[in-house]
CSV table of C-alpha atoms and ligand atoms in Angstrom, one decimal:
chain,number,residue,atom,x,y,z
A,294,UNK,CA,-97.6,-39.0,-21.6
A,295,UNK,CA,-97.4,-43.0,-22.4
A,296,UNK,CA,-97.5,-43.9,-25.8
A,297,UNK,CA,-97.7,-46.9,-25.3
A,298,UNK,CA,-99.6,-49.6,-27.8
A,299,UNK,CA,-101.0,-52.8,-26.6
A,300,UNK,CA,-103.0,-55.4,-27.7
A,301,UNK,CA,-104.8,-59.0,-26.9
A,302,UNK,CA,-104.6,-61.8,-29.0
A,303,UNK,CA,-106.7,-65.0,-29.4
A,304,UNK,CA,-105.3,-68.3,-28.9
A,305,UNK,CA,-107.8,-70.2,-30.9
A,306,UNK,CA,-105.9,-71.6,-33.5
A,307,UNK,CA,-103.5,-70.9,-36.1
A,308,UNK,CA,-103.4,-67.8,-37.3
A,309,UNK,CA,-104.4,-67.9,-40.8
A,310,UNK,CA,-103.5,-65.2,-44.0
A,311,UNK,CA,-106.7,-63.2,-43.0
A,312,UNK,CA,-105.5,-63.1,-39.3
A,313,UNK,CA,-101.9,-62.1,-40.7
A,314,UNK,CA,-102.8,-59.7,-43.5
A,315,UNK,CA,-105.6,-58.3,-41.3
A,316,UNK,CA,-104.6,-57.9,-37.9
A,317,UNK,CA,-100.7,-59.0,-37.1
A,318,UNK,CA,-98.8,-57.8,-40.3
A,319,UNK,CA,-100.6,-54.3,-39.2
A,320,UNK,CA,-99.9,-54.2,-35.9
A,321,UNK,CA,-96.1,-55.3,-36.3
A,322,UNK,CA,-95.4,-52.8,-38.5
A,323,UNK,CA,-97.2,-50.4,-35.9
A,324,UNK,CA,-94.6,-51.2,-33.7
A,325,UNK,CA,-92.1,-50.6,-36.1
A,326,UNK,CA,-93.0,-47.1,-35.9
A,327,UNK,CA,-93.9,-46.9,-32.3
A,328,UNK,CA,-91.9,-44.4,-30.2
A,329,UNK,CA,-92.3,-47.2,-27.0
A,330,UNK,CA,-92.2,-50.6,-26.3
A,331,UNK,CA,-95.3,-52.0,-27.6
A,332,UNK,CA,-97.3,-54.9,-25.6
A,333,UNK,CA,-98.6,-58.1,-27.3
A,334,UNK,CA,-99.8,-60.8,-25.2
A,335,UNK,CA,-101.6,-63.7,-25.7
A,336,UNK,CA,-104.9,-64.0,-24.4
A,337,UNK,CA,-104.8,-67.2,-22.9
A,338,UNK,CA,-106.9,-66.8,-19.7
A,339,UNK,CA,-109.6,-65.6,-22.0
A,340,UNK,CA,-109.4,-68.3,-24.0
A,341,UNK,CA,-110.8,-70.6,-20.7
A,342,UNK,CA,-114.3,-69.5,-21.3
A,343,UNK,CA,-114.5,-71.3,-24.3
A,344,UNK,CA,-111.6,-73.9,-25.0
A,345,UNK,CA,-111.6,-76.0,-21.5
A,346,UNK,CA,-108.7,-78.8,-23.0
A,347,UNK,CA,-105.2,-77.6,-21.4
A,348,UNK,CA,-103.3,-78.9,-23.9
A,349,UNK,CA,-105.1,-77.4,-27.1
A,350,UNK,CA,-104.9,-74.6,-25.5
A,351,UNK,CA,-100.8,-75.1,-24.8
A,352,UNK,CA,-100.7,-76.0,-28.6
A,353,UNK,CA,-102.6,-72.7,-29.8
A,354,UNK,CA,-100.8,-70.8,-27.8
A,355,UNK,CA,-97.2,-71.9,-29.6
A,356,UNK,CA,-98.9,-71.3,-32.7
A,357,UNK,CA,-99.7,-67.9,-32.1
A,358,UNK,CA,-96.2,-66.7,-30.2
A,359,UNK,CA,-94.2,-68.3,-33.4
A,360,UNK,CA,-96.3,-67.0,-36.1
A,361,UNK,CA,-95.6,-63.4,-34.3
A,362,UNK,CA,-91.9,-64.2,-33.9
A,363,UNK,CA,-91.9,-66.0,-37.9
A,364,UNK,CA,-93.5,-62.9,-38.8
A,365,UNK,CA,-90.6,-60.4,-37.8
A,366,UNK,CA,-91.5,-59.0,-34.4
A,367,UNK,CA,-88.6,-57.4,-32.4
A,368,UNK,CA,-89.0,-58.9,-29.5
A,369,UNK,CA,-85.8,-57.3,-27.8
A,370,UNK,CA,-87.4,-54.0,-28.3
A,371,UNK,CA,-91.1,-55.1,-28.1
A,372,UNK,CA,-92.9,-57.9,-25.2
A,373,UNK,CA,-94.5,-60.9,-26.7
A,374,UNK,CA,-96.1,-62.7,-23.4
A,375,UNK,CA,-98.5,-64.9,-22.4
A,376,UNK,CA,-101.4,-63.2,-20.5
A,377,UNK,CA,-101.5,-66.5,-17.5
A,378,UNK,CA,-97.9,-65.8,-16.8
A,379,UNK,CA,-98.5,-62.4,-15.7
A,380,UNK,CA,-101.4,-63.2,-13.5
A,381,UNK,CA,-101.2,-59.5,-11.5
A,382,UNK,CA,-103.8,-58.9,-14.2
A,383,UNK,CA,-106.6,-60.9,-12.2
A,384,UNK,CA,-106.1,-59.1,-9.1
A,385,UNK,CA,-106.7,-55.8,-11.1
A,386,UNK,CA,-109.6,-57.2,-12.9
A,387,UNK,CA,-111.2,-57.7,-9.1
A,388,UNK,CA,-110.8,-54.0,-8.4
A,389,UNK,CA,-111.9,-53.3,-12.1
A,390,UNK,CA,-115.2,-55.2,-11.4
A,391,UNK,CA,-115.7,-53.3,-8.2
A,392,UNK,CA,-116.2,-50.6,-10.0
A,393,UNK,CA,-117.8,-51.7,-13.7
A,394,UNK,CA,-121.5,-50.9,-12.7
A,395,UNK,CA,-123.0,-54.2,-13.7
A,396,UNK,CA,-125.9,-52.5,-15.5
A,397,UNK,CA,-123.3,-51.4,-17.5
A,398,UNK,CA,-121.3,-54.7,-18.1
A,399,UNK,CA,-124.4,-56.7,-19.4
A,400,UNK,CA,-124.8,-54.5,-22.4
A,401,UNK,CA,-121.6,-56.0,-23.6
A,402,UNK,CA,-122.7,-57.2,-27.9
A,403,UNK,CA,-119.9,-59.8,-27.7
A,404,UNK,CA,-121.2,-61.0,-24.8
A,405,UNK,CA,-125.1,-61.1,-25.7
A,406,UNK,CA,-124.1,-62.8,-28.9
A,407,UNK,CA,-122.2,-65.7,-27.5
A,408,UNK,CA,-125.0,-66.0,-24.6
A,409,UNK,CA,-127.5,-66.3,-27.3
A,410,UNK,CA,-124.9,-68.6,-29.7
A,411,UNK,CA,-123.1,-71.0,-27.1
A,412,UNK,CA,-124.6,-73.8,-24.9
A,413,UNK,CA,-121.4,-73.2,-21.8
A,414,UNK,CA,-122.4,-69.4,-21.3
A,415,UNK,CA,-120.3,-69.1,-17.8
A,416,UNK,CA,-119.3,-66.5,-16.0
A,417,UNK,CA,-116.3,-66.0,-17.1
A,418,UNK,CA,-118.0,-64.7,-20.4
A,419,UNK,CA,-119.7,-62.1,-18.9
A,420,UNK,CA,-116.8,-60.6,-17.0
A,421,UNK,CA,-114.4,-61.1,-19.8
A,422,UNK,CA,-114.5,-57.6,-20.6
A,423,UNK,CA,-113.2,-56.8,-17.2
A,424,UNK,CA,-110.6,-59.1,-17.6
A,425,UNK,CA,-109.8,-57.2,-20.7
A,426,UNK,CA,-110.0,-53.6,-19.4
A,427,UNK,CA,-107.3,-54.8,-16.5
A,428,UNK,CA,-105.4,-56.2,-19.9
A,429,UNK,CA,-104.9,-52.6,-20.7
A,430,UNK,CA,-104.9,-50.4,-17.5
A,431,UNK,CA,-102.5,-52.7,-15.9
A,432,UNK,CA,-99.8,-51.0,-18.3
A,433,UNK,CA,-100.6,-47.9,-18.8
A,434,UNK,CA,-101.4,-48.2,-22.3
A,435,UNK,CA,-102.4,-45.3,-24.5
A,436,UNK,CA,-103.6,-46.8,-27.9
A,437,UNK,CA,-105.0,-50.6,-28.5
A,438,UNK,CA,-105.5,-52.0,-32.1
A,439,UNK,CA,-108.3,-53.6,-32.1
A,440,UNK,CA,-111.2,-54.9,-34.6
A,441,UNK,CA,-114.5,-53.2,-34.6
A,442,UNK,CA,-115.9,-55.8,-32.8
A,443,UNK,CA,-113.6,-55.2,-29.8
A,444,UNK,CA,-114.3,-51.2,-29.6
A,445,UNK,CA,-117.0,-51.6,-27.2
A,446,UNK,CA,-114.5,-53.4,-24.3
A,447,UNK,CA,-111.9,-50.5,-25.1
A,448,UNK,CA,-114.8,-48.3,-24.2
A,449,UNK,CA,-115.3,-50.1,-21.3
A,450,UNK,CA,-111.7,-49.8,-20.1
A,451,UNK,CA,-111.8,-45.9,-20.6
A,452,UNK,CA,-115.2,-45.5,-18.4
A,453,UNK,CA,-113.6,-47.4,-15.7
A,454,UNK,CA,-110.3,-45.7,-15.8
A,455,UNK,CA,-112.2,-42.3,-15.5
A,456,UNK,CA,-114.3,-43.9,-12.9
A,457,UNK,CA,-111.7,-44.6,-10.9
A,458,UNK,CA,-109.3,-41.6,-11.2
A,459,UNK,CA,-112.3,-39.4,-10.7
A,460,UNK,CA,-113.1,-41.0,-7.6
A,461,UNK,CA,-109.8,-41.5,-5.9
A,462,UNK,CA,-108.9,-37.7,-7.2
A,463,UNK,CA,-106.0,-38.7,-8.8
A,464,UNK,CA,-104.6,-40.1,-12.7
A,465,UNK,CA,-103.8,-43.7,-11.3
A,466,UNK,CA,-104.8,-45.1,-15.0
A,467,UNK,CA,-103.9,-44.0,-18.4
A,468,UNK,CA,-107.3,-44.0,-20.0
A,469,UNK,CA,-106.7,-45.7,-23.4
A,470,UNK,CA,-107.5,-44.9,-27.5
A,471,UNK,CA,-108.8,-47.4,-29.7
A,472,UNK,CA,-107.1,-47.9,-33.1
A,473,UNK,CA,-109.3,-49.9,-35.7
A,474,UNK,CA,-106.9,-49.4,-39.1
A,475,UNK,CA,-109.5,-46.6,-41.9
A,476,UNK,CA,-109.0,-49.3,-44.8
A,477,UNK,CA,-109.7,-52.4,-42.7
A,478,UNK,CA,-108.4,-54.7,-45.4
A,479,UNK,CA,-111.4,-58.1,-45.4
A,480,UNK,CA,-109.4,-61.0,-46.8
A,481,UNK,CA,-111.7,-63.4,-48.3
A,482,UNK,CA,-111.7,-67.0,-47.9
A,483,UNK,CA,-111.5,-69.9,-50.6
A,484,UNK,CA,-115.4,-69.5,-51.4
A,485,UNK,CA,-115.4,-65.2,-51.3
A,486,UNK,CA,-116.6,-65.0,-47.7
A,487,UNK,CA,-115.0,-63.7,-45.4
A,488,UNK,CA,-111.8,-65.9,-44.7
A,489,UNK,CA,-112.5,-66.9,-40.8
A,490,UNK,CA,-112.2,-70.0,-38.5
A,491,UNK,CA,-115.7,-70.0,-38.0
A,492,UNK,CA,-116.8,-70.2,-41.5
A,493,UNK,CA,-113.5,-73.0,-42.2
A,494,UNK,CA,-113.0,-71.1,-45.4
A,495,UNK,CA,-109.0,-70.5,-44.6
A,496,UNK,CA,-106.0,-70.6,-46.2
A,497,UNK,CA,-103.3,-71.6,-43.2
A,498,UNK,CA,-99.8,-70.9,-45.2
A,499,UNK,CA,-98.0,-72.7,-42.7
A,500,UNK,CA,-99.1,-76.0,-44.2
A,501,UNK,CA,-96.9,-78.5,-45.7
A,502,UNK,CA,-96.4,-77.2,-49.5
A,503,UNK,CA,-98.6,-79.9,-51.1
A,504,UNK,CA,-101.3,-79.5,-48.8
A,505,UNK,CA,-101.2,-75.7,-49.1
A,506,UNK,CA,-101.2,-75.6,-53.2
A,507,UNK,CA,-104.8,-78.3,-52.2
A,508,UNK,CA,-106.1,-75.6,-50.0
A,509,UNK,CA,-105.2,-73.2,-53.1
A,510,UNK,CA,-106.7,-75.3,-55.7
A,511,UNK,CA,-110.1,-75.5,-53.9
A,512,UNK,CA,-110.7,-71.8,-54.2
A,513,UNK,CA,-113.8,-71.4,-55.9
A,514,UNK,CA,-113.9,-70.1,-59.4
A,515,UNK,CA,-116.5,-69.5,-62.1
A,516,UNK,CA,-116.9,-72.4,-65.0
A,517,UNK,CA,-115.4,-70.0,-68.4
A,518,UNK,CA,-113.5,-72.1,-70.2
A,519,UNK,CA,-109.6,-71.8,-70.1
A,520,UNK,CA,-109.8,-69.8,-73.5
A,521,UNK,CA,-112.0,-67.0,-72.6
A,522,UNK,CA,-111.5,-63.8,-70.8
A,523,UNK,CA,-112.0,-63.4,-67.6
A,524,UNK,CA,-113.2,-60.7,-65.1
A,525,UNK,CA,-110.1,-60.8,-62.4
A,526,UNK,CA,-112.8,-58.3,-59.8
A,527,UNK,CA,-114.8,-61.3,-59.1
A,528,UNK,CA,-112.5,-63.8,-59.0
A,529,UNK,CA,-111.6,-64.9,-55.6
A,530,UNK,CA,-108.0,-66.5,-56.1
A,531,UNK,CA,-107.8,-62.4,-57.8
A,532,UNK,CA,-108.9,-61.0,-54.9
A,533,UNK,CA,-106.5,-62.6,-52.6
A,534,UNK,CA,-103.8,-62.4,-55.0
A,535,UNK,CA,-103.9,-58.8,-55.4
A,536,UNK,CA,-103.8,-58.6,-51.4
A,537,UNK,CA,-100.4,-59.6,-51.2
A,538,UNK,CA,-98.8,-59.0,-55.0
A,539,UNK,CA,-96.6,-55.6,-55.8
A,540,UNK,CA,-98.4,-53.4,-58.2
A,541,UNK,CA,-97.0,-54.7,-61.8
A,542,UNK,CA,-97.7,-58.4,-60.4
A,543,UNK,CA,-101.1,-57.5,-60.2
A,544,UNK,CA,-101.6,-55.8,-63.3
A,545,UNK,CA,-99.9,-58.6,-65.2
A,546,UNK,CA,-102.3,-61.2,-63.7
A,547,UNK,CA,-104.9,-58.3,-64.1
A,548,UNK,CA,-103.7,-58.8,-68.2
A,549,UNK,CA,-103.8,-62.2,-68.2
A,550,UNK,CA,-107.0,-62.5,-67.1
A,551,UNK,CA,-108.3,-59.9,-69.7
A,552,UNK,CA,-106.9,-61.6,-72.4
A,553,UNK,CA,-108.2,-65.4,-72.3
A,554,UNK,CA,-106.8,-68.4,-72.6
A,555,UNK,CA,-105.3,-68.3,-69.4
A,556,UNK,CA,-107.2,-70.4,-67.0
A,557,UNK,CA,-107.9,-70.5,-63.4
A,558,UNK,CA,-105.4,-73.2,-62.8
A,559,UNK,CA,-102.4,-71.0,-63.7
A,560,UNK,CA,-104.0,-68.2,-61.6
A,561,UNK,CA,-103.8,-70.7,-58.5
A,562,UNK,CA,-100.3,-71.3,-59.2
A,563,UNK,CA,-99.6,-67.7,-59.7
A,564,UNK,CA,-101.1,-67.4,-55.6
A,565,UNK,CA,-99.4,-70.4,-54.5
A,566,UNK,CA,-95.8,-69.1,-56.0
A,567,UNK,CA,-96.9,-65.7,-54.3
A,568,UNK,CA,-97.6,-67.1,-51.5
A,569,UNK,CA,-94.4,-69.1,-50.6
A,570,UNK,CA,-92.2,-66.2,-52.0
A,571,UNK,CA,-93.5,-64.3,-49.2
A,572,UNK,CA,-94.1,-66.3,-46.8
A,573,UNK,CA,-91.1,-69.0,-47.6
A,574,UNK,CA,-88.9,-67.2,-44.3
A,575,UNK,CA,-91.8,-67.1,-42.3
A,576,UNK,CA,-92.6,-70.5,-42.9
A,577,UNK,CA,-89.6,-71.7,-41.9
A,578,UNK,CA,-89.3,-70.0,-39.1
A,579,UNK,CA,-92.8,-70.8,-38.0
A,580,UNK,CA,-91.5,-74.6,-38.1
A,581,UNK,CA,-87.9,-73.7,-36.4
A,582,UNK,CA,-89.9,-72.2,-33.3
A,583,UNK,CA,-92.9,-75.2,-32.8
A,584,UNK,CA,-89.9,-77.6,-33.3
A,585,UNK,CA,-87.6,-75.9,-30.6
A,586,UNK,CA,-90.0,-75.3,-27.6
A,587,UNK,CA,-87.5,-74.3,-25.4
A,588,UNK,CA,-86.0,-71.9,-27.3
A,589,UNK,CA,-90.0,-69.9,-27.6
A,590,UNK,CA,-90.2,-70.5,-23.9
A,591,UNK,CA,-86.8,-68.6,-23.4
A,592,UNK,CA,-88.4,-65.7,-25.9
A,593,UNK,CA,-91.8,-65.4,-24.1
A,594,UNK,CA,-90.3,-65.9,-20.8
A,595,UNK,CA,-87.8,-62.7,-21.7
A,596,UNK,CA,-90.8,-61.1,-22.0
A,597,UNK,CA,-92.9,-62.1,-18.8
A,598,UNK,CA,-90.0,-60.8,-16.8
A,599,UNK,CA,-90.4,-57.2,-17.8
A,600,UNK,CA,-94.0,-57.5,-17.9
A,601,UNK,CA,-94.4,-58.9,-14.8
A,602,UNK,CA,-91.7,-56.2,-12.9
A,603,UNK,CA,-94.2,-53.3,-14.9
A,604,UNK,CA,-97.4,-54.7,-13.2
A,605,UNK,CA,-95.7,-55.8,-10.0
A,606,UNK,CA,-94.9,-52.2,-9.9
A,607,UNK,CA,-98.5,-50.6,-10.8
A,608,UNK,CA,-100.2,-52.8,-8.7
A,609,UNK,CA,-98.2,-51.1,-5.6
A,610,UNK,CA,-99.1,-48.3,-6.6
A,611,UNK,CA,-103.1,-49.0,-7.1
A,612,UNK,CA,-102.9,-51.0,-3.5
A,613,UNK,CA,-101.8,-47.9,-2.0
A,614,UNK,CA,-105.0,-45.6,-3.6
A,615,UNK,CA,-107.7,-48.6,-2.8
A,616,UNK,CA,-105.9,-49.3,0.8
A,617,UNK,CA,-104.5,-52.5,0.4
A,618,UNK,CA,-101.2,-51.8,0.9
B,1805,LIG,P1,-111.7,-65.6,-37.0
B,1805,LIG,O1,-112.8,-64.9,-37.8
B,1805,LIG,O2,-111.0,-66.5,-37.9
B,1805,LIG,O3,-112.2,-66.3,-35.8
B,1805,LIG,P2,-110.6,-63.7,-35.2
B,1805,LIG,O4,-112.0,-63.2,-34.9
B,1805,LIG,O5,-109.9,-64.5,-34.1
B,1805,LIG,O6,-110.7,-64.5,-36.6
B,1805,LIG,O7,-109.7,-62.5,-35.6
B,1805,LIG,C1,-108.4,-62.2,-35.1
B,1805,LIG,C2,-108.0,-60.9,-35.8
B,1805,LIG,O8,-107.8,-61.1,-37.2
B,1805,LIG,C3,-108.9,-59.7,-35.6
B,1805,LIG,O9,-108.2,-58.6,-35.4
B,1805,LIG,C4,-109.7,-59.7,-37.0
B,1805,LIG,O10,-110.1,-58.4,-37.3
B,1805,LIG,C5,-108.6,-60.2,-37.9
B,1805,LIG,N1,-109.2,-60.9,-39.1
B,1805,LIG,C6,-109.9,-62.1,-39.0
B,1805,LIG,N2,-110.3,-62.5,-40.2
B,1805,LIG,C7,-109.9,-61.5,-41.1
B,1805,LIG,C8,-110.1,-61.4,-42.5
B,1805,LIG,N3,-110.8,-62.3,-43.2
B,1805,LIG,N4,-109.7,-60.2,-43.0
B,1805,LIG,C9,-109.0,-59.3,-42.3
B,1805,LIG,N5,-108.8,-59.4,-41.0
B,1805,LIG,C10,-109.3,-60.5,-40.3
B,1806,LIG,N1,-110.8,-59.8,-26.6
B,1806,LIG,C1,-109.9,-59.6,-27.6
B,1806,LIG,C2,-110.3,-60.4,-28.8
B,1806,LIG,O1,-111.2,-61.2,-28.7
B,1806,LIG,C3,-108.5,-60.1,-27.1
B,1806,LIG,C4,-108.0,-59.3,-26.0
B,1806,LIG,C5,-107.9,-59.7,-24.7
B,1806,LIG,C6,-107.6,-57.9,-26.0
B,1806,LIG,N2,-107.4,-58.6,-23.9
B,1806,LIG,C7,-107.2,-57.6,-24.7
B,1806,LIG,C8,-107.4,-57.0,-27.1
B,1806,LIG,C9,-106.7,-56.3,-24.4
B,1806,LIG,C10,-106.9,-55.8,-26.8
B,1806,LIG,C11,-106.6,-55.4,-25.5
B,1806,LIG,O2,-109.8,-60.2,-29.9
């Protein structure tokens, strides 16, 4: 029984610390503890419905591989690949959509809300969720991490892969578990939203360290004066801060804040000291990869090779079942 986890990633931009302390922190350390090699790819064929310049999209796509690499994934146990360099995964999204009753397919929420939100609504939005399913069939994958607003394209893959197997009589595909994490942890952004691309509210730590500690000193905070106390549970450079801080960090801020005359300056530099004691490896790895392009092409391509024999070698196998072989 595959154990296998697997999961798509966005190539819209850099990742910020809500994408990190959300989503890739979580999912690395998932792997950690994986019994299989785990499968994270870069969604970059997905990425053509909405972002149509090739070179933004080359550029995104560095940005998310070395912020996965900066970030500690063990990439000689684990795959790290770009999803166009594998592109068996089309010809199985072709078979896929043969069988995704189309009734069925334009219920998809992510795909009514960006029809309803977008002026290019192609057709490569609507079948993205096929694209997606073939994602995870191709490899046989048993759980996929995924936010909540992804769950209804795992569902998809699961009623397709039963479709399927039911109607050829045999398990060709592994039908796949969704994993959303119980305390989905909401970073918030520099004004208490939400911290997300769309809302430009984000902190990117990969910034150059006097641009970051910027970034850090526009988080919003209340007017009390420098000498009175402050409530740290409404405080936003609090609430990020306690995100990332070992327990006695936070309660010492937690103290400070109680007792007044500490101001909201120090608490930014408190979160920006925090921030590059973590992150200061990271960082510099980050910069080690962008700057050495041929060094992240030999990682990812290490990758691509087993990916590419593993889906080379299901695809004989669904040939055979549909009669293509
Ligand atoms: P954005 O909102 O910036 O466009 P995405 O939708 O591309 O981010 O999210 C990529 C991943 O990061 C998803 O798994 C999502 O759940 C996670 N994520 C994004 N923003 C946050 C946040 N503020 N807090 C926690 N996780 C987040
Ligand atoms: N659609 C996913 C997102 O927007 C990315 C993705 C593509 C994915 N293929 C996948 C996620 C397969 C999990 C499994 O975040």
């Amino acid at each position: 029984m595959s154990k296998r986890i697997l999961t798509g990633i966005q190539s819209s931009g850099i990742p910020h610390l809500g994408n990190i302390l959300g989503a890739i922190e979580p999912a690395i350390e998932m792997s950690e503890r994986a019994t299989e090699k785990s499968f994270f790819f870069i969604a970059d064929m997905h990425s053509l419905t909405s972002i149509k310049e090739a070179q933004t999209r080359i550029d995104n796509t560095h940005s998310v591989a070395a912020t996965w690499l900066a970030l500690g994934l063990n990439v000689e146990k684990h795959l790290l690949y770009r999803q166009s360099k594998v592109p068996q995964v089309t010809e199985l999204s072709w078979y896929l959509g043969c069988f995704m009753p189309f009734s069925r397919l334009s219920l998809a929420h992510s795909f009514k809300d960006k029809a309803d939100n977008l002026e290019d609504v192609n057709a490569g939005l609507f079948t993205y969720p096929v694209l997606m399913c073939a994602d995870i069939l191709l490899y046989d994958a048993a759980y996929v991490p995924v936010g909540k607003d992804q769950l209804q394209h795992v569902e998809f893959a699961r009623d397709v892969a039963r479709r399927i197997n039911s109607h050829y009589g045999k398990d060709i595909f592994v039908v796949p578990e969704s994993r959303t994490s119980e305390e989905v942890m909401i970073v918030p952004g520099i004004d208490g939203r939400k911290m997300s691309k769309s809302y430009n509210n984000f902190i990117d730590i990969f910034l150059p360290e006097k641009k970051l500690k910027k970034k850090i000193n526009s988080i919003v905070t209340s007017s009390t004066p420098v000498e009175e106390p402050k409530d740290p549970d409404t405080c936003n450079v609090f609430n990020i801060y306690k995100l990332m801080a070992a327990p006695e960090q936070t309660s010492a801020l937690r103290a400070n804040y109680l007792a007044g005359g500490f101001g909201y300056g120090a608490a930014k530099k408190e979160l920006f000291e925090l921030i590059m004691s973590r992150y200061g490896e990271t960082r510099s790895e980050y910069n080690r990869y962008l700057n050495d392009p041929a060094e992240l092409e030999k990682v990812l391509q290490h990758s691509e090779r087993q990916a590419s024999q593993l889906a080379n070698q299901k695809l004989l196998e669904v040939r055979e079942v549909f009669g293509f072989k």
